Structure formats: structure tokens, C-alpha cells
Coordinates of C-alpha atoms in Angstrom, one line a residue:
Chain A
X1 CA -8.3 82.1 -50.4
X2 CA -5.3 83.9 -49.0
X3 CA -7.1 85.8 -46.3
X4 CA -8.6 83.0 -44.2
X5 CA -5.5 81.0 -43.4
X6 CA -3.7 84.1 -42.1
X7 CA -5.8 84.7 -39.1
X8 CA -6.1 81.0 -38.6
X9 CA -2.3 80.6 -38.1
X10 CA -2.2 83.6 -35.9
X11 CA -4.8 82.3 -33.5
X12 CA -3.1 78.9 -33.5
X13 CA 0.1 80.5 -32.3
X14 CA -1.7 82.5 -29.6
X15 CA -3.5 79.5 -28.4
X16 CA -0.3 77.5 -28.2
X17 CA 1.4 80.3 -26.3
X18 CA -1.6 80.5 -24.0
X19 CA -1.6 76.8 -23.4
X20 CA 2.1 76.8 -22.6
X21 CA 1.7 79.6 -20.2
X22 CA -1.2 77.8 -18.5
X23 CA 0.9 74.7 -18.2
X24 CA 3.8 76.6 -16.7
X25 CA 1.4 78.3 -14.2
X26 CA -0.1 75.0 -13.3
X27 CA 3.3 73.5 -12.8
X28 CA 4.3 76.4 -10.5
X29 CA 1.0 76.3 -8.6
X30 CA 1.1 72.4 -8.2
X31 CA 4.6 72.4 -6.7
X32 CA 3.9 70.3 -3.5
X33 CA 4.6 71.7 -0.1
X34 CA 7.6 70.4 1.9
X35 CA 6.9 66.9 3.3
X36 CA 6.9 68.3 6.9
X37 CA 5.1 65.3 8.4
X38 CA 7.5 62.8 6.8
X39 CA 10.5 64.7 7.9
X40 CA 9.2 64.9 11.5
X41 CA 8.5 61.2 11.5
X42 CA 12.0 60.5 10.4
X43 CA 13.4 62.8 13.1
X44 CA 11.3 61.0 15.7
X45 CA 12.4 57.6 14.5
X46 CA 16.1 58.6 14.7
X47 CA 15.6 60.0 18.2
X48 CA 13.9 56.8 19.3
X49 CA 16.7 54.7 17.9
X50 CA 19.2 56.8 19.7
X51 CA 17.4 56.4 23.0
X52 CA 17.6 52.6 22.5
X53 CA 21.4 52.7 22.2
X54 CA 21.3 52.1 18.4
X55 CA 24.7 54.0 18.3
X56 CA 26.1 51.0 20.1
X57 CA 24.2 48.1 18.5
X58 CA 23.4 49.3 15.0
X59 CA 25.7 52.3 14.3
X60 CA 25.7 51.7 10.5
X61 CA 21.9 51.9 10.2
X62 CA 21.7 54.9 12.5
X63 CA 24.3 56.8 10.5
X64 CA 22.5 55.9 7.2
X65 CA 19.2 57.2 8.6
X66 CA 20.9 60.5 9.5
X67 CA 22.4 60.7 6.0
X68 CA 18.9 60.2 4.4
X69 CA 17.5 62.9 6.6
X70 CA 20.2 65.3 5.4
X71 CA 19.5 64.4 1.8
X72 CA 15.7 65.1 2.5
X73 CA 16.5 68.5 3.9
X74 CA 18.7 69.3 0.9
X75 CA 15.9 68.3 -1.5
X76 CA 13.5 70.6 0.4
X77 CA 16.0 73.4 -0.1
X78 CA 16.1 72.6 -3.8
X79 CA 12.3 72.5 -3.8
X80 CA 12.4 68.9 -5.0
X81 CA 9.6 67.9 -2.7
X82 CA 8.8 64.5 -4.1
X83 CA 12.4 63.5 -3.7
X84 CA 12.5 65.1 -0.2
X85 CA 9.5 62.9 0.8
X86 CA 11.3 59.8 -0.5
X87 CA 14.4 60.6 1.4
X88 CA 12.4 61.4 4.5
X89 CA 10.6 58.0 4.3
X90 CA 13.9 56.2 3.7
X91 CA 15.4 57.9 6.7
X92 CA 12.5 56.8 8.9
X93 CA 12.6 53.2 7.5
X94 CA 16.4 53.1 8.2
X95 CA 16.0 54.5 11.7
X96 CA 13.2 51.9 12.5
X97 CA 15.5 49.2 11.2
X98 CA 18.3 50.5 13.5
X99 CA 16.0 50.3 16.4
X100 CA 14.8 46.8 15.5
X101 CA 18.3 45.5 15.1
X102 CA 19.3 47.1 18.4
X103 CA 16.5 45.4 20.3
X104 CA 17.3 42.1 18.6
X105 CA 21.0 42.4 19.6
X106 CA 20.0 43.3 23.2
X107 CA 17.6 40.4 23.5
X108 CA 20.2 37.9 22.1
X109 CA 22.9 39.2 24.4
X110 CA 20.6 38.7 27.4
X111 CA 19.9 35.2 26.2
X112 CA 23.5 34.4 25.6
X113 CA 24.3 35.6 29.1
X114 CA 21.6 33.4 30.5
X115 CA 22.9 30.4 28.5
X116 CA 26.4 31.0 29.8
X117 CA 25.2 31.4 33.3
X118 CA 23.1 28.1 33.1
X119 CA 26.1 26.4 31.6
X120 CA 28.3 27.6 34.4
X121 CA 25.8 26.4 37.0
X122 CA 25.5 23.0 35.4
X123 CA 29.3 22.8 35.2
X124 CA 29.7 23.8 38.8
X125 CA 27.2 21.2 39.9
X126 CA 28.9 18.5 37.9
X127 CA 32.2 19.4 39.6
X128 CA 30.6 19.4 43.1
X129 CA 29.1 16.0 42.6
X130 CA 32.4 14.8 41.1
X131 CA 34.2 15.8 44.3
X132 CA 32.0 13.6 46.3
X133 CA 32.0 10.1 44.7
Chain B
X1 CA -0.8 80.7 -53.2
X2 CA 1.4 77.8 -54.3
X3 CA 3.8 78.8 -51.7
X4 CA 1.2 78.9 -49.0
X5 CA -0.1 75.6 -50.0
X6 CA 3.3 74.1 -49.9
X7 CA 3.8 75.4 -46.4
X8 CA 0.6 73.8 -45.3
X9 CA 1.6 70.5 -46.6
X10 CA 5.0 70.8 -44.9
X11 CA 3.2 71.7 -41.6
X12 CA 0.9 68.8 -41.8
X13 CA 3.7 66.3 -42.6
X14 CA 5.8 67.5 -39.7
X15 CA 2.8 67.2 -37.4
X16 CA 2.2 63.6 -38.5
X17 CA 5.9 62.9 -38.0
X18 CA 5.9 64.4 -34.6
X19 CA 2.9 62.3 -33.6
X20 CA 4.5 59.1 -34.9
X21 CA 7.7 60.0 -33.1
X22 CA 5.9 60.7 -29.9
X23 CA 4.0 57.4 -30.2
X24 CA 7.2 55.6 -30.9
X25 CA 8.8 57.2 -27.9
X26 CA 6.0 56.3 -25.6
X27 CA 6.1 52.7 -26.8
X28 CA 9.8 52.6 -26.2
X29 CA 9.4 53.9 -22.7
X30 CA 6.7 51.4 -21.9
X31 CA 8.8 48.4 -22.9
X32 CA 11.8 49.8 -20.8
X33 CA 9.7 49.7 -17.6
X34 CA 10.8 46.3 -16.3
X35 CA 10.9 45.1 -12.6
X36 CA 13.4 47.3 -10.8
X37 CA 16.8 45.8 -9.7
X38 CA 16.9 44.6 -6.1
X39 CA 13.2 43.9 -5.9
X40 CA 13.8 40.2 -6.6
X41 CA 16.4 40.0 -3.8
X42 CA 14.0 41.7 -1.3
X43 CA 11.4 39.0 -2.3
X44 CA 13.9 36.2 -1.7
X45 CA 14.7 37.5 1.8
X46 CA 11.0 38.0 2.6
X47 CA 10.2 34.4 1.5
X48 CA 13.0 33.1 3.7
X49 CA 11.6 35.0 6.7
X50 CA 8.1 33.8 6.0
X51 CA 9.2 30.2 5.8
X52 CA 11.2 30.3 9.1
X53 CA 9.1 28.5 11.7
X54 CA 10.7 30.4 14.5
X55 CA 10.2 33.8 13.0
X56 CA 7.2 33.8 10.6
X57 CA 4.6 33.8 13.3
X58 CA 6.3 36.3 15.6
X59 CA 6.0 39.5 13.5
X60 CA 2.8 39.1 11.4
X61 CA 2.1 42.8 11.1
X62 CA 5.6 43.8 10.1
X63 CA 5.8 40.9 7.6
X64 CA 2.6 42.1 6.0
X65 CA 4.0 45.6 5.7
X66 CA 7.2 44.2 4.2
X67 CA 5.2 42.1 1.8
X68 CA 3.3 45.2 0.6
X69 CA 6.6 47.1 0.2
X70 CA 8.1 44.3 -1.8
X71 CA 5.1 44.1 -4.0
X72 CA 5.3 47.9 -4.6
X73 CA 9.0 47.5 -5.5
X74 CA 8.2 44.7 -7.9
X75 CA 5.8 47.1 -10.0
X76 CA 7.4 48.1 -13.3
X77 CA 8.2 51.8 -12.9
X78 CA 9.3 54.3 -15.5
X79 CA 10.6 56.7 -12.9
X80 CA 13.9 55.4 -11.9
X81 CA 14.1 57.4 -8.7
X82 CA 10.7 56.1 -7.6
X83 CA 11.7 52.5 -8.4
X84 CA 14.9 52.8 -6.4
X85 CA 13.0 54.4 -3.5
X86 CA 10.5 51.5 -3.5
X87 CA 13.3 48.9 -3.5
X88 CA 15.0 50.8 -0.6
X89 CA 11.9 50.8 1.4
X90 CA 11.2 47.1 0.7
X91 CA 14.7 46.2 1.8
X92 CA 14.4 48.0 5.1
X93 CA 10.9 46.7 5.8
X94 CA 12.0 43.1 5.3
X95 CA 15.0 43.6 7.5
X96 CA 13.0 45.4 10.2
X97 CA 10.4 42.6 10.3
X98 CA 13.2 40.0 10.6
X99 CA 14.9 41.8 13.4
X100 CA 11.6 42.3 15.3
X101 CA 10.7 38.6 14.9
X102 CA 14.2 37.7 16.1
X103 CA 13.7 39.9 19.2
X104 CA 10.4 38.3 20.0
X105 CA 11.8 34.8 19.5
X106 CA 14.7 35.6 21.9
X107 CA 12.2 36.9 24.4
X108 CA 10.1 33.7 24.2
X109 CA 13.3 31.6 24.5
X110 CA 14.0 33.4 27.7
X111 CA 11.0 31.6 29.4
X112 CA 12.7 28.3 28.5
X113 CA 16.1 29.5 29.7
X114 CA 14.6 30.8 33.0
X115 CA 12.9 27.4 33.6
X116 CA 16.2 25.7 32.8
X117 CA 18.1 28.0 35.2
X118 CA 15.5 27.5 38.0
X119 CA 15.7 23.8 37.5
X120 CA 19.5 23.9 37.6
X121 CA 19.4 26.0 40.8
X122 CA 16.9 23.7 42.4
X123 CA 19.1 20.7 41.5
X124 CA 22.1 22.5 43.0
X125 CA 20.3 23.3 46.2
X126 CA 18.9 19.8 46.4
X127 CA 22.4 18.4 45.9
X128 CA 23.8 20.8 48.5
X129 CA 21.0 19.8 51.0
X130 CA 21.6 16.1 50.3
X131 CA 25.3 16.5 50.8
X132 CA 24.8 18.4 54.0
X133 CA 22.3 15.9 55.2
X134 CA 24.7 13.1 54.4
X135 CA 27.5 14.8 56.1
X136 CA 25.4 15.5 59.2
X137 CA 24.3 11.9 59.3
X138 CA 27.9 10.7 58.9
X139 CA 29.0 13.1 61.6
X140 CA 26.2 11.9 63.8
X141 CA 27.0 8.3 63.2
X142 CA 30.7 9.0 63.8
X143 CA 29.9 10.9 66.9
X144 CA 27.8 8.0 68.3
X145 CA 30.4 5.5 67.3
X146 CA 33.1 7.6 68.9
X147 CA 31.0 8.0 72.0
X148 CA 30.3 4.3 72.3
X149 CA 34.0 3.6 71.6
X150 CA 35.0 6.0 74.3
X151 CA 32.5 4.5 76.7
X152 CA 33.8 1.0 76.0
X153 CA 37.4 2.2 76.3
X154 CA 36.5 3.7 79.7
X155 CA 34.9 0.5 80.8
X156 CA 37.8 -1.5 79.5
X157 CA 40.3 0.8 81.2
X158 CA 38.3 0.6 84.4
X159 CA 38.1 -3.2 84.2
X160 CA 41.7 -3.5 83.3
X161 CA 42.5 -1.2 86.2
X162 CA 40.4 -3.3 88.5
X163 CA 41.9 -6.4 87.2
X164 CA 45.4 -5.0 87.5
X165 CA 44.7 -3.7 91.0
X166 CA 43.2 -7.1 91.9
X167 CA 45.9 -9.1 90.4
X168 CA 48.5 -6.8 91.9
X169 CA 46.8 -7.2 95.2
X170 CA 46.8 -11.0 94.8
X171 CA 50.3 -11.0 93.7
X172 CA 51.3 -8.9 96.7
X173 CA 49.4 -11.2 99.0
X174 CA 50.9 -14.3 97.5
X175 CA 54.4 -12.8 97.7
X176 CA 53.7 -12.0 101.3
X177 CA 52.6 -15.6 102.0
X178 CA 55.6 -16.9 100.2
X179 CA 57.8 -14.6 102.2
X180 CA 56.2 -16.0 105.4
X181 CA 56.9 -19.5 104.3
X182 CA 60.4 -18.5 103.3
X183 CA 59.8 -20.5 100.1
X184 CA 62.2 -20.0 97.1
X185 CA 60.9 -19.8 93.6
X186 CA 62.6 -22.4 91.4
X187 CA 62.0 -24.1 88.0
X188 CA 59.9 -26.8 89.7
X189 CA 57.8 -24.2 91.5
X190 CA 58.0 -22.7 95.0
X191 CA 60.2 -24.8 97.1
X192 CA 59.9 -24.8 100.9
X193 CA 62.7 -26.5 102.6
X194 CA 62.0 -27.9 106.1
X195 CA 65.2 -28.6 108.0
X196 CA 66.1 -31.7 110.0
X197 CA 65.0 -29.8 113.1
X198 CA 61.6 -31.3 112.5
X199 CA 62.9 -34.8 113.2
X200 CA 65.0 -36.6 115.7
X201 CA 67.9 -38.4 114.1
X202 CA 66.8 -41.8 112.8
X203 CA 63.1 -41.0 113.5
X204 CA 60.3 -40.1 111.2
X205 CA 57.8 -38.5 113.7
X206 CA 57.7 -34.8 113.9
X207 CA 59.1 -33.1 116.9
X208 CA 56.3 -31.7 119.0
X209 CA 57.5 -28.1 119.0
X210 CA 58.5 -28.0 115.4
X211 CA 55.3 -27.5 113.6
X212 CA 55.4 -23.7 113.3
X213 CA 56.7 -23.8 109.7
X214 CA 54.1 -26.5 108.8
X215 CA 51.3 -24.4 110.3
X216 CA 52.3 -21.6 108.0
X217 CA 52.1 -24.0 105.1
X218 CA 48.6 -25.1 106.2
X219 CA 47.5 -21.5 106.3
X220 CA 48.9 -21.0 102.8
X221 CA 47.2 -24.0 101.4
X222 CA 43.9 -22.9 103.1
X223 CA 44.2 -19.6 101.4
X224 CA 45.1 -21.0 98.0
X225 CA 42.9 -24.1 97.7
X226 CA 43.7 -24.6 94.0
X227 CA 47.3 -25.3 94.6
X228 CA 48.7 -28.7 95.2
X229 CA 52.0 -29.7 96.8
X230 CA 54.7 -32.4 96.5
X231 CA 56.4 -33.5 99.7
X232 CA 59.9 -35.0 99.2
X233 CA 62.1 -36.5 101.9
X234 CA 65.9 -36.4 101.7
X235 CA 68.7 -37.9 103.9
X236 CA 72.4 -37.7 104.3
X237 CA 74.7 -40.4 103.1
X238 CA 75.1 -42.0 106.5
X239 CA 73.7 -45.5 106.6
X240 CA 72.5 -47.9 103.8
X241 CA 70.7 -46.7 100.7
X242 CA 67.6 -48.7 101.5
X243 CA 67.5 -47.4 105.0
X244 CA 67.8 -43.8 103.9
X245 CA 65.2 -44.4 101.1
X246 CA 62.8 -45.8 103.7
X247 CA 63.5 -43.1 106.2
X248 CA 63.0 -40.3 103.6
X249 CA 59.7 -41.8 102.6
X250 CA 58.5 -42.1 106.1
X251 CA 59.4 -38.6 106.9
X252 CA 57.6 -37.3 103.8
X253 CA 54.6 -39.4 104.8
X254 CA 54.8 -38.0 108.3
X255 CA 54.6 -34.4 106.9
X256 CA 51.7 -35.4 104.7
X257 CA 49.8 -36.9 107.5
X258 CA 50.3 -33.9 109.6
X259 CA 48.9 -31.7 106.8
X260 CA 45.9 -33.9 106.2
X261 CA 45.3 -33.9 109.9
X262 CA 45.1 -30.1 109.7
X263 CA 42.3 -30.4 107.1
X264 CA 44.3 -30.3 103.8
X265 CA 42.8 -32.7 101.2
X266 CA 45.1 -35.7 100.7
X267 CA 44.6 -35.5 96.9
X268 CA 46.4 -32.2 97.0
X269 CA 49.5 -33.8 98.5
X270 CA 51.9 -36.3 97.0
X271 CA 54.6 -37.6 99.3
X272 CA 57.8 -39.4 98.1
X273 CA 61.2 -40.3 99.4
X274 CA 64.4 -39.4 97.5
X275 CA 66.9 -41.1 99.9
X276 CA 70.4 -39.6 99.8
X277 CA 70.0 -38.4 96.2
X278 CA 70.3 -34.8 95.2
X279 CA 72.4 -33.6 98.1
X280 CA 72.4 -29.8 98.5
X281 CA 75.7 -29.8 100.5
X282 CA 78.8 -31.9 101.1
X283 CA 78.2 -35.1 103.2
X284 CA 81.7 -35.0 104.6
X285 CA 81.0 -32.4 107.2
X286 CA 78.5 -32.4 109.9
X287 CA 77.1 -29.1 108.8
X288 CA 76.8 -30.4 105.2
X289 CA 75.0 -33.6 106.3
X290 CA 72.6 -31.6 108.4
X291 CA 71.7 -29.5 105.3
X292 CA 71.1 -32.7 103.3
X293 CA 68.7 -34.1 105.9
X294 CA 65.6 -32.3 104.9
X295 CA 62.0 -32.4 103.6
X296 CA 61.2 -30.2 100.6
X297 CA 57.7 -29.1 99.9
X298 CA 57.2 -28.0 96.3
X299 CA 54.2 -25.8 95.7
X300 CA 52.9 -26.0 92.1
X301 CA 53.1 -22.8 90.1
X302 CA 50.0 -23.4 88.1
X303 CA 46.8 -23.7 90.1
X304 CA 45.4 -27.2 89.6
X305 CA 41.8 -27.6 88.5
X306 CA 40.6 -29.1 91.8
X307 CA 37.8 -26.7 92.6

């Protein structure tokens, strides 16, 4: 009665140890690679926003996109690849927002200038016709 | 043996407890996974964008992306970091879609603005052209008017000059004639005094050689047929009044008949006798009496309408 449980317990312990080791190995082996594509996409989006003068029209968003990219790089260094991917994606989304806001601001400023010019023209005409009753 | 058995029981109990605990834990975690904070706000802003008639149709692809991102953010998520990431992405996608829609709306508006500007410019040019045309027409009209006025002025000046020259000439000629007659301008008109040398004392007929002055008068009346004359005879105070009156009348008539004999219409001549009235000199002296014996011919200033 005494003999059978002994080897039973020992094998249980070995199995548990083996399982844990396997889990650990699996964890190490399944550490994802750095999100290189996401990081590159974020860098390109920032560069595009910079080319579109986002520094002038959307400086807050551009700065935030750069911050997110720095955070992504730090996460890669800490081997937190999932986090790094999130930061990279956030950096890209922020850079794209900066570019979109820049183009909107430019378009609106062109329209404002046209409206002002039209107004001036109309005003001038009114004055000219007023001079000659 | 008892000890071993007791241990087994303990082991089993603890295994059950662990299982229960883990189940409890799992359940707890499941109930904690609610919609992440911020997802609702992203949804509100997306809905606003989708219901904006100016923007909704202008960025369909981006709005669809944003919608997917918001839906992902709305999923209950145990992983706090992942939930926050999804909300972050949803926020940015919504904002990006809005900014792009605004850009395209502004670009579309530009067509309208350009049309407005073109119309305003056209109006301005039309107005300028009209004004210029009006000014040109006015200037042209003014020019023509001025030219006509200048022409008229020249004609007027010329006419006036001619008239002036003519009237000057006439005046000069008349003056010359008057000078020839030795007539004196007076209030009654030009007065030509014919002395008593025309007549013998007490007689009314003209002396034969004394018609030179009268011939000058005939020439004058020939030249100015619209003038009429009054012939008035005067005497000195010697003799009765009746006699002198009769003598003065006969002498005036004598002059008149000489003039009519020279071809001057009798209607242009009135003859009258004034006797010894209106002496021009003192009747006490011979020289004075000689001056008073006279015939005055008064030539009317105004031409009579006898033509």
C-alpha cells in the first residue's frame, strides 16, 4: 500500500517540472520579432508629414508622433514587441493625422484668401460705381 | 499509513480549492472587462462626422476605417494596454477622416469661389468698359458740341465783324454827307440852316445861283431815301407878324418845291412857317437880323418806314 504512491508522487513532480520547462521554452521561443514593418511605416508617415509642413500647421500632432516612435524603439530595446508594435502603429496614426490636419489647414487658408480677395474686388467695384453716380 | 492518507486528503482538498479559486478569479476578470474608456467619445465624434452633409460623403474610405477602429475600441478587453491602444487608434482615425473630409470640402468650395471671382472680375471689367465707353461718348459729344459752338462763334464773330464794318462804313459815309451839308446834330435831328442868301429881301423865290446847298441836300436825300425832312421858314422882327408868318411859309414852300422839282417825293417833305419866333440872334443889329432870316431843314434821325 505504501509502495505505489511513492513513485506516483515522484513522477508527478517530474512531469510538473517538465511541463514548466516546456512552457518557459515555448515562451522564449514565441517571443515575437521586432515590428520592423510597423516601425518603418511610422517613420515614413512622419517624414511625409514633415514634407507637408506639418511642423507649421500641426506641430502638436507631429511632436506626438515622434514621441510614440521613441516609445516604440524603447519597447523594442526592452524586447516588449507587442507594446512596440502598438506604439509604432500609434506613431503612424498620429503622423497621418498631422498630415491630414496640415492639408486641411492649407486648403482652408487658400479658401480664406480667395474669399478675402473676392470681397476686396466686390468692395472695390462698389466704390468705383459709387464714385460715378 | 495514516499519515500518508492524511497527506493525500490535504493534497486533494488544496487542489480543489485552487481550482475553485482559479474559476473564481477567471469569472472576476471576465466581469471586469467592460467597454474601454474613451471609446464612447470616439463613437460620438464619428457619428457627428457621419451626419455632417458637407463631410460625410467626402472621405468614405477613411470614415469606414475609422468606424472599424471605433468598433474595435468598443470591444470589452481584459488587457488594459491593448484597450488603450485601440482607443488611441480610433481617436486618430476619426480625426484623420474628419481632416481629410474638410480638405476635400475646401477644395470643392474653391470651384464656387473661383466662379465667384471670375464673375466679379467680369463685372468689374464690364463696368470699366461701360464707364470708358460712357466717357468716350461724353467726350465725343462734348467735342462735337464744342466744335459746333466754335463754328457758330466764328460765324457770329464774322457776321458781327461784317455788320460792324458795314455799320461803321455807313456811319462814316453818313457823317461825311452830314459834313458836306454842314448840318448840326440837335435834339430834333440833324438841322441844316440855310441862310438868307437864298432869298432876296421881302421875296420868297430862290436866288438863281444859290442852290448849291440845296443840291447837296438833294444828293443826301437821294442817298438816304428812308429819311424825311421838315422845312421851316423863319424871319426877323421887321414888319408885321402876319407878314412875316406868310413870308416864312412861302419861303419854306419855295424850298420844298425846289426839292420836289429835283425828284424828292413830296410826302417826305413837310414845309411850315415859323414867322419871327425862335430867333437865333438879336434882332436889334443888322447882323443879328440876318441870322434870324433863315430856313431850317430838319432831317429826321430815325429812318421813316417809307420804303
